[in-house]
mmCIF file of N, CA, C and O in Angstrom:
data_model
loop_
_atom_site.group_PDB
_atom_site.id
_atom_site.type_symbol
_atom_site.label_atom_id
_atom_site.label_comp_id
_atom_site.label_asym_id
_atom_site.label_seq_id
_atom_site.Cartn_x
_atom_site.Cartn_y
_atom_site.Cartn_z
ATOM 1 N N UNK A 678 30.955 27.587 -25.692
ATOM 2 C CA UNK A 678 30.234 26.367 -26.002
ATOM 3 C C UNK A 678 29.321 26.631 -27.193
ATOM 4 O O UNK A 678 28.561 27.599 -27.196
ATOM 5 N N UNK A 679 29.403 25.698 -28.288
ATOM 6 C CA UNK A 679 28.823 25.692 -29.117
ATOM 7 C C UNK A 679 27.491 25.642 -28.832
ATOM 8 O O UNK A 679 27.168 25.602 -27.645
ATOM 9 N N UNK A 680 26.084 25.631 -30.254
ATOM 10 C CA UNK A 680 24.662 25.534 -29.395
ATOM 11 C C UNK A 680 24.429 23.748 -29.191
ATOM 12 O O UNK A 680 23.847 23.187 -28.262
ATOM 13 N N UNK A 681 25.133 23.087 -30.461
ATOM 14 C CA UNK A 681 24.794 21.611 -29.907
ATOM 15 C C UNK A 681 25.453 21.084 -28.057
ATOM 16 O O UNK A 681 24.998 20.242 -27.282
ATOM 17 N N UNK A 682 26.335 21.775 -27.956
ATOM 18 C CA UNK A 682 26.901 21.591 -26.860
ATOM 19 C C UNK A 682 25.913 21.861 -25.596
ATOM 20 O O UNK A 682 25.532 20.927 -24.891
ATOM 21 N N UNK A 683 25.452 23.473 -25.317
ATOM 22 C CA UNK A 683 24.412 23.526 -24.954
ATOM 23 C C UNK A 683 23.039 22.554 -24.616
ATOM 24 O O UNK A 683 22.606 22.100 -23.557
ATOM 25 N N UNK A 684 22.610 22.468 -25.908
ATOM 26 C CA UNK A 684 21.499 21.719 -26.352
ATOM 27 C C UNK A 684 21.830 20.617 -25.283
ATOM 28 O O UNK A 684 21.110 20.549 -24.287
ATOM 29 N N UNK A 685 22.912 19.727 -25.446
ATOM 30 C CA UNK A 685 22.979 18.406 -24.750
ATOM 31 C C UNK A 685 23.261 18.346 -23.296
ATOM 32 O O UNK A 685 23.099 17.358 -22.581
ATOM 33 N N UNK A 686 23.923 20.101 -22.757
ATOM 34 C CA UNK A 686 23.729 20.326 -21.164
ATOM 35 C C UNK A 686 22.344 20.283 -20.998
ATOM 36 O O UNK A 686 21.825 19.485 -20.218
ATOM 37 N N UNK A 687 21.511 21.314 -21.869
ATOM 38 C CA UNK A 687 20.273 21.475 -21.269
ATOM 39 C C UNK A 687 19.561 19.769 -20.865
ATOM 40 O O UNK A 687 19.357 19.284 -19.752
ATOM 41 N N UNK A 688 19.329 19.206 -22.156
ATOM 42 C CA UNK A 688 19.035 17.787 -21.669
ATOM 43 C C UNK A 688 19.525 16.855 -20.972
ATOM 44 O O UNK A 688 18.901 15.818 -20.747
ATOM 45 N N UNK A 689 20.787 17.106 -20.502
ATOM 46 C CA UNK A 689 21.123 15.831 -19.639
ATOM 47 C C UNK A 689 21.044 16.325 -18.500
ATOM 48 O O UNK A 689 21.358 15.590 -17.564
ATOM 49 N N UNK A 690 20.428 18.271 -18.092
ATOM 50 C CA UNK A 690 19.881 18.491 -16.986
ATOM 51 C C UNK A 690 18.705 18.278 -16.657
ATOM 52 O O UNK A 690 18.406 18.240 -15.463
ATOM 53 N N UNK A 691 17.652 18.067 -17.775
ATOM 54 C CA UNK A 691 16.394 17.923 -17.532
ATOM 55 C C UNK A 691 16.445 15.940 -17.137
ATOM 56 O O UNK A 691 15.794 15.179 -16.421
ATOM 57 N N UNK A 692 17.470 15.829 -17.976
ATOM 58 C CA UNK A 692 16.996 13.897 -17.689
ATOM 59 C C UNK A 692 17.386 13.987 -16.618
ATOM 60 O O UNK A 692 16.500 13.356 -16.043
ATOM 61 N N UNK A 693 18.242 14.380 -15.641
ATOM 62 C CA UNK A 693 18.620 14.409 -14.488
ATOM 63 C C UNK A 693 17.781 14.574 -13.406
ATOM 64 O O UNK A 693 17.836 13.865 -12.401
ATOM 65 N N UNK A 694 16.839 15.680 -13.606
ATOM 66 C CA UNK A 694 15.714 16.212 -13.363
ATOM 67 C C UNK A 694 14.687 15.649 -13.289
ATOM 68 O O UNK A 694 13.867 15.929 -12.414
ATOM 69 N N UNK A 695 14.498 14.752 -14.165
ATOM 70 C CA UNK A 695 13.341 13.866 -14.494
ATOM 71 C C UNK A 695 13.565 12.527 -13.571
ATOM 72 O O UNK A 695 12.627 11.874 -13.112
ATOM 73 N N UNK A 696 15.029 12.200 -13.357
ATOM 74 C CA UNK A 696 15.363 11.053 -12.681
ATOM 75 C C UNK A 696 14.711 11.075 -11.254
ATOM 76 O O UNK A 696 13.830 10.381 -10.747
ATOM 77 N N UNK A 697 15.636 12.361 -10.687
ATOM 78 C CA UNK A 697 14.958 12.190 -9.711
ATOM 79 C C UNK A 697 13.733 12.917 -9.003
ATOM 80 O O UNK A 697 13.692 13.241 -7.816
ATOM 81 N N UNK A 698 12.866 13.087 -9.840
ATOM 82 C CA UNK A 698 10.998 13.332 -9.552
ATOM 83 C C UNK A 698 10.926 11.684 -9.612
ATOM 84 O O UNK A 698 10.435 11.066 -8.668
ATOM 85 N N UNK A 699 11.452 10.998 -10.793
ATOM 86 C CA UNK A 699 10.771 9.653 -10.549
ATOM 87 C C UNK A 699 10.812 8.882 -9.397
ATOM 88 O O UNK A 699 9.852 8.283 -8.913
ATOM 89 N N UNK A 700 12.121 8.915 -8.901
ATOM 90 C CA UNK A 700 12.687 8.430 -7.403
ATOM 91 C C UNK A 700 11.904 9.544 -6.579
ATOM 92 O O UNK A 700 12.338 9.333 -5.446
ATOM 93 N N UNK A 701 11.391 10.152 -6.516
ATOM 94 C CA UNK A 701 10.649 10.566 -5.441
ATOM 95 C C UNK A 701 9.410 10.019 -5.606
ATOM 96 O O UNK A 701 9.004 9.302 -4.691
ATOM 97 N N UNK A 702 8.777 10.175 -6.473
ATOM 98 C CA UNK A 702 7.647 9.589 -6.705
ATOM 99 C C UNK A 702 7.216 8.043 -6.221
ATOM 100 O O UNK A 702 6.253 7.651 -5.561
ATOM 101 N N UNK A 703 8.412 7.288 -6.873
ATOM 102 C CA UNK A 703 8.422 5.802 -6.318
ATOM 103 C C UNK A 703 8.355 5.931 -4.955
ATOM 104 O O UNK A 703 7.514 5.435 -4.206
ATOM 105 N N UNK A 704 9.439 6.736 -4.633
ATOM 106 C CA UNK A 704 9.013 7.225 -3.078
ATOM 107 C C UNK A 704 7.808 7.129 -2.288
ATOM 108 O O UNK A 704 7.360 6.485 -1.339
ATOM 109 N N UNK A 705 7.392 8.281 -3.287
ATOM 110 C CA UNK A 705 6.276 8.372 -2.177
ATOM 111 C C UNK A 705 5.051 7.082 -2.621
ATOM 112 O O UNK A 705 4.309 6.737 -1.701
ATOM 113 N N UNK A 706 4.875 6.462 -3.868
ATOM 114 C CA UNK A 706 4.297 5.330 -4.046
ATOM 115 C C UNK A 706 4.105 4.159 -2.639
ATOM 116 O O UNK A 706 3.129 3.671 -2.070
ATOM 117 N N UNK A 707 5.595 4.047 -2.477
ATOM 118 C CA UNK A 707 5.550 2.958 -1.766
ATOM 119 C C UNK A 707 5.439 3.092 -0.434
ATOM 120 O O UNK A 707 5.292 2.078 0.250
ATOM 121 N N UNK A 708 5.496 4.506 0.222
ATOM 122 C CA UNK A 708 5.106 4.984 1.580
ATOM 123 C C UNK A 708 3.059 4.869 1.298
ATOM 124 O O UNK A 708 2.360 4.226 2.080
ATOM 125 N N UNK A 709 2.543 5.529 0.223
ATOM 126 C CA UNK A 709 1.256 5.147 0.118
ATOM 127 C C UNK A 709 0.600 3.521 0.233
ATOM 128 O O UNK A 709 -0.465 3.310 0.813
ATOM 129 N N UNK A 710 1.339 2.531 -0.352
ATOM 130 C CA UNK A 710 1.187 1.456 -0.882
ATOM 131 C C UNK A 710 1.042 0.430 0.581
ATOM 132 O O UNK A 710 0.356 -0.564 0.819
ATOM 133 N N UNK A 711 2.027 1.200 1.379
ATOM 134 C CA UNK A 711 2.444 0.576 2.898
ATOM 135 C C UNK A 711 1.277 1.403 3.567
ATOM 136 O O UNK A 711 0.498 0.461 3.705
ATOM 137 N N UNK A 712 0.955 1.918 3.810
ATOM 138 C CA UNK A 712 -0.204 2.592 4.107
ATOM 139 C C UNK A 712 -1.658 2.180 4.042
ATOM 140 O O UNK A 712 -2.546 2.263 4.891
ATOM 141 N N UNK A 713 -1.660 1.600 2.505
ATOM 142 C CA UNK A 713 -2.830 0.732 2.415
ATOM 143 C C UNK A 713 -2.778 -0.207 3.145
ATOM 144 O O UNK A 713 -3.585 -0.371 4.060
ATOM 145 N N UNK A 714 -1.811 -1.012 2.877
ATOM 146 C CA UNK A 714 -1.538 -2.486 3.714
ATOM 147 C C UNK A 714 -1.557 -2.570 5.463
ATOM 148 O O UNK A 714 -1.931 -3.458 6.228
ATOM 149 N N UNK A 715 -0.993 -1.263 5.681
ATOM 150 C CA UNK A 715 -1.600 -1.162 7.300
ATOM 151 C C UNK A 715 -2.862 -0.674 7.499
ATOM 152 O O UNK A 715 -3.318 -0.751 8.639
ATOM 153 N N UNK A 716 -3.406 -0.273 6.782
ATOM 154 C CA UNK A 716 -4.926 -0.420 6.926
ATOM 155 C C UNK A 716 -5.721 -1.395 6.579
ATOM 156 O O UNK A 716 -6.769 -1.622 7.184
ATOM 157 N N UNK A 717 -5.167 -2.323 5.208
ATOM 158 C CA UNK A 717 -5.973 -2.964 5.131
ATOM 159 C C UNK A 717 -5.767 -4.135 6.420
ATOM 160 O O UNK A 717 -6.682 -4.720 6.999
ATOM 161 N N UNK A 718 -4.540 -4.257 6.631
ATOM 162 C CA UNK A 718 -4.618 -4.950 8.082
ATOM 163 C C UNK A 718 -5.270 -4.884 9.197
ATOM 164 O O UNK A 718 -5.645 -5.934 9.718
ATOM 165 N N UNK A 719 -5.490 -3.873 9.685
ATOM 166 C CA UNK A 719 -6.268 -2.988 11.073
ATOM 167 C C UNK A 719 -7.273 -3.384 10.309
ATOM 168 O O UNK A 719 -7.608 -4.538 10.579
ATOM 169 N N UNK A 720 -7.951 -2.838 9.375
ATOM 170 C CA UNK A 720 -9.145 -3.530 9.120
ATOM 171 C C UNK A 720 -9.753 -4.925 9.081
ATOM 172 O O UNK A 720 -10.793 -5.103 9.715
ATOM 173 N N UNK A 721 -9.331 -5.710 8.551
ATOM 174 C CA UNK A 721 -9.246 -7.286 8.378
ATOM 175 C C UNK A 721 -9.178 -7.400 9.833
ATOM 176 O O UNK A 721 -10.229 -7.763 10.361
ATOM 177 N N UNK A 722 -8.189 -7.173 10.598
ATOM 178 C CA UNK A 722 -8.201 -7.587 12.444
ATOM 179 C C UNK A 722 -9.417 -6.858 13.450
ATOM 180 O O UNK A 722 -9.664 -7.226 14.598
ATOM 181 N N UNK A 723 -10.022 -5.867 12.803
ATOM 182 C CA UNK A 723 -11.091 -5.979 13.417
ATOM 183 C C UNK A 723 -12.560 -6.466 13.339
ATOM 184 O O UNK A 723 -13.510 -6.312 14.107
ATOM 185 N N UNK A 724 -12.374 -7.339 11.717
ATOM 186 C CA UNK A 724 -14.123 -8.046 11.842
ATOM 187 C C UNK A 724 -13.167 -9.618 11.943
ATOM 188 O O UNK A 724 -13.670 -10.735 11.814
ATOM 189 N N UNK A 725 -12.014 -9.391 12.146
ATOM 190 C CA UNK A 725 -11.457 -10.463 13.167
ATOM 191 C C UNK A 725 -12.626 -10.899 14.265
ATOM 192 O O UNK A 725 -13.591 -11.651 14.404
ATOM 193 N N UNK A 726 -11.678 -9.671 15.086
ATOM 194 C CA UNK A 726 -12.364 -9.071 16.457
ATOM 195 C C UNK A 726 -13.946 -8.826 16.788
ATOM 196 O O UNK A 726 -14.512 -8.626 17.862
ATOM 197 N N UNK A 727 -14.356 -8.903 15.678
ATOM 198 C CA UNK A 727 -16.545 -8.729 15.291
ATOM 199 C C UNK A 727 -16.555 -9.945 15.302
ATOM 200 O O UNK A 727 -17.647 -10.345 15.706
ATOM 201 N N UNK A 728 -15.808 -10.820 15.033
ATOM 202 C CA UNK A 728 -16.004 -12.187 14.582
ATOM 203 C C UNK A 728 -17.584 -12.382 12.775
ATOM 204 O O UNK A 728 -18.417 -13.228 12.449
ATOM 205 N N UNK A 729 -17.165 -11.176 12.279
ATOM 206 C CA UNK A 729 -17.764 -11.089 11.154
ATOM 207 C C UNK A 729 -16.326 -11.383 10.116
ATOM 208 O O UNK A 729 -15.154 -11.007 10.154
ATOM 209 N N UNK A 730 -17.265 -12.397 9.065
ATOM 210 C CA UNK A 730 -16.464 -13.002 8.030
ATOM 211 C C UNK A 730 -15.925 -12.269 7.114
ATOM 212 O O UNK A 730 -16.669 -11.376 6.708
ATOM 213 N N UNK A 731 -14.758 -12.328 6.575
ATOM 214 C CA UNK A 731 -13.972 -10.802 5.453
ATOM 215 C C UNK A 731 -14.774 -11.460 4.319
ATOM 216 O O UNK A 731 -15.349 -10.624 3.622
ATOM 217 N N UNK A 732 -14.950 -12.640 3.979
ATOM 218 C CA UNK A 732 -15.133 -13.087 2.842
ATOM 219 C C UNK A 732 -16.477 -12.562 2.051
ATOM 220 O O UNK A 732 -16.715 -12.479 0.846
ATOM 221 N N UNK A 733 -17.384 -12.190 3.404
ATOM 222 C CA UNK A 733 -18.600 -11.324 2.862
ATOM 223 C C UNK A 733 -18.435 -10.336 1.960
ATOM 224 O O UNK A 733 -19.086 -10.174 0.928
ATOM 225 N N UNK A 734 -17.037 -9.302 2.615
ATOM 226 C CA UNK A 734 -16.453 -8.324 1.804
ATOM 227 C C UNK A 734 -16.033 -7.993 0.307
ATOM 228 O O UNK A 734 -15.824 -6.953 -0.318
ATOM 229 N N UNK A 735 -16.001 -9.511 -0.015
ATOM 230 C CA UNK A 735 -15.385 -9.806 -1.353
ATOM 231 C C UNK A 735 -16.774 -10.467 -2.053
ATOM 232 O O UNK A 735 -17.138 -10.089 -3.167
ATOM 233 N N UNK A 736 -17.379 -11.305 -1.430
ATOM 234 C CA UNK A 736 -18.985 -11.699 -2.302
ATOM 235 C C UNK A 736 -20.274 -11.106 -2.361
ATOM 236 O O UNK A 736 -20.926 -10.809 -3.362
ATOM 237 N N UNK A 737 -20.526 -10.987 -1.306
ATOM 238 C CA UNK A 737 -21.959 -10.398 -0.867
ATOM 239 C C UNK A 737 -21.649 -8.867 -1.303
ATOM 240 O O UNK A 737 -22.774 -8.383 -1.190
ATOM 241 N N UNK A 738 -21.093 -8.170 -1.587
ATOM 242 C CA UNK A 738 -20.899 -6.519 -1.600
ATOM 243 C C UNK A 738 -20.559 -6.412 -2.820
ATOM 244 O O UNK A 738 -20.650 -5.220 -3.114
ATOM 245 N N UNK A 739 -20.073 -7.265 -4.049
ATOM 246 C CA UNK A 739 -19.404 -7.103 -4.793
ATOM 247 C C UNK A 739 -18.445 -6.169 -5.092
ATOM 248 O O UNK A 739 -17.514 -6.486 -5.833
ATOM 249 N N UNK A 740 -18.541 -4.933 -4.573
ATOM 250 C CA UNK A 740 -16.902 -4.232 -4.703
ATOM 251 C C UNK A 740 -15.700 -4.014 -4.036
ATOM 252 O O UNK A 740 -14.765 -3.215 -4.092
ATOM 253 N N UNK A 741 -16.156 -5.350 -3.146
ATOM 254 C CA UNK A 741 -14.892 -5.448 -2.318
ATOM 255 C C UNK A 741 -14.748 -4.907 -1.002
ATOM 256 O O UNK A 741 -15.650 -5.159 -0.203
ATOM 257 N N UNK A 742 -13.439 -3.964 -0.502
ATOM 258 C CA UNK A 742 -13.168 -3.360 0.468
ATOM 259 C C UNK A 742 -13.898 -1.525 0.343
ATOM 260 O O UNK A 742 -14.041 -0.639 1.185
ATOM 261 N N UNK A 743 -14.141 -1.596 -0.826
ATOM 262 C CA UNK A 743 -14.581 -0.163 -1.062
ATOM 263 C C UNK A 743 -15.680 0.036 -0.156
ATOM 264 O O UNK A 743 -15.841 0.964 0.637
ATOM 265 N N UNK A 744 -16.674 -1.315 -0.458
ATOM 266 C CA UNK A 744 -18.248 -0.856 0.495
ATOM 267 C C UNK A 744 -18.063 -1.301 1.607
ATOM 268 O O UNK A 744 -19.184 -1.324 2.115
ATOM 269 N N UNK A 745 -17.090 -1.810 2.574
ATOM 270 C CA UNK A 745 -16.882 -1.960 3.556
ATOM 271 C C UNK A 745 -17.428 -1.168 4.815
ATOM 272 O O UNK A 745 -17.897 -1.770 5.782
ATOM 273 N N UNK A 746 -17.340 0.278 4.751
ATOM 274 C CA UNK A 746 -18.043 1.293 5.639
ATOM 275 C C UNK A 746 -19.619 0.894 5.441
ATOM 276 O O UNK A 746 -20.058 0.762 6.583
ATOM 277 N N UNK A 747 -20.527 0.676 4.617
ATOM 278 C CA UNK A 747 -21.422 0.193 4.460
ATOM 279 C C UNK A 747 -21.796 -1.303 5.839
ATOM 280 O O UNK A 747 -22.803 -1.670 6.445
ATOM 281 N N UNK A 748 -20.630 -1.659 5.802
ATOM 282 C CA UNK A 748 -20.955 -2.462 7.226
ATOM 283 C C UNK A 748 -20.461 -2.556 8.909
ATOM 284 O O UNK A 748 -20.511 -3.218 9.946
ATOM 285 N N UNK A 749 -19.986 -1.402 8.290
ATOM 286 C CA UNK A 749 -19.730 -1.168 9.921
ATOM 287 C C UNK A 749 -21.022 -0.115 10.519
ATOM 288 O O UNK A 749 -21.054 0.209 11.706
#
């Protein structure tokens, strides 16, 4: 094998390579992403359950769900 020949194994092993880190990655993105969302659920259902308003969460605190521990 010539070196251009080479050259274009090496890279279409690394793009290969690169493909799938990305597919894992998305991977694991969307196992994180689902993760949030079941928490942010469990959360939201329990000032359900306080019968305290979420909407405080978003005005009165201004940063949202972040300062949330702040009221429990």
């Amino acid at each position: 094998m010539n070196e251009q020949g080479e050259k274009m194994f090496e890279l279409a092993e690394q793009l290969k390579e690169l493909k799938d880190l990305k597919k894992s990655a998305e991977q694991e993105l969307k196992e994180i992403n689902d993760r949030i969302g079941e928490t942010e659920y469990r959360l939201s259902e329990l000032f359900q359950r306080m019968k305290f308003p979420t909407t405080c969460l978003m005005d009165g605190f201004g940063a949202g769900w972040g300062n949330y521990a702040t009221l429990v």
